Amino acid sequence: QTETFQEVPAPDEGKQGGIVALRALDNGSMWLLTEHDGGFRVADGRTTAIGQGKQIHDVFLDSKGMEWVLTDNGLLRVHPATGHATSYFIQTGSGDPNHQAFFSVVETDGQLFFGSVKGRVWMYSLQKELFELCETPLKDDVVAICDTGNGVQAVITATQGLQMGQLGKEKLEIIPTPTSFDFSKYPIRQVYADREKEIWMNVGKE
């Protein structure tokens, strides 16, 4: 058995603050994510720094082979062959408080649904390559979107709970939670949808 260890080069030594997470995509790309200074894409023997100065929340591979990078300031779409990154919704002003963060994504029937701030879900058509905004009732960070079947999505927010319905087609229904439970005190940290389409939420104290 042969093991190979690779050192990831950094333009400014120590700036990235270390690798805190790895994301392996089905197309063979490996992403090494730092805490607050973007990440490194390793593919075809090349290592590319992407998203420097941003916090990457997730990396997603769509059915057309494009790699999407969800950050605390916009989206990046990376072409798998060239590694070229196209940016969306990125604010360039220094200290701008209106940065639009993206936390979650799911693909359903040729559409990507990106969860953002203030209950916003941005729908992206893979065919038309256009974005459309969907406002949801709960005005909170959309930390997860789960496909529950029959075109229905569960849209989960950090501190206000769960809402369900067909995004872009109807107003979502807010799902009540036990009155004894307060998501503002125990925000949702992680979400998992099992093979039966049941949704599990990991919560924790602020």
Coordinates of N, CA, C and O in Angstrom, one line a residue, residues 6-9 32 40-49:
Q6 N 0.2 15.4 0.5 CA 0.3 16.5 -0.3 C 0.2 17.8 0.5 O -0.7 18.0 1.3
E7 N 1.2 18.7 0.4 CA 1.1 20.0 1.0 C 0.4 21.0 0.1 O 0.8 21.2 -1.0
V8 N -0.6 21.7 0.6 CA -1.3 22.6 -0.2 C -0.6 24.0 -0.2 O -0.4 24.5 0.9
P9 N -0.2 24.5 -1.3 CA 0.5 25.8 -1.3 C -0.4 26.9 -1.0 O -1.6 26.9 -1.3
L32 N -10.7 21.4 -0.2 CA -10.2 21.6 1.1 C -10.6 23.0 1.6 O -10.2 24.0 1.0
F40 N -9.4 25.2 -1.3 CA -8.5 24.8 -2.4 C -9.2 23.6 -3.1 O -9.7 22.7 -2.5
R41 N -9.3 23.8 -4.5 CA -9.9 22.7 -5.3 C -8.7 21.9 -5.9 O -7.9 22.4 -6.6
V42 N -8.8 20.6 -5.6 CA -7.8 19.7 -6.1 C -8.4 18.8 -7.2 O -9.3 18.0 -6.9
A43 N -8.0 18.9 -8.4 CA -8.6 18.1 -9.5 C -7.5 18.0 -10.6 O -6.8 19.0 -11.0
D44 N -7.5 16.8 -11.2 CA -6.6 16.5 -12.3 C -5.1 16.9 -12.0 O -4.4 17.4 -12.9
G45 N -4.7 16.7 -10.8 CA -3.3 17.0 -10.4 C -3.0 18.5 -10.2 O -1.9 18.8 -9.9
R46 N -4.0 19.3 -10.3 CA -3.8 20.7 -10.1 C -4.6 21.2 -8.8 O -5.7 20.7 -8.5
T47 N -3.9 22.1 -8.1 CA -4.5 22.7 -6.9 C -4.8 24.2 -7.1 O -3.9 24.9 -7.5
T48 N -6.0 24.6 -7.0 CA -6.4 26.0 -7.2 C -7.1 26.6 -6.0 O -8.0 26.0 -5.4
A49 N -6.6 27.8 -5.6 CA -7.2 28.5 -4.5 C -8.4 29.2 -5.0 O -8.4 30.0 -6.0

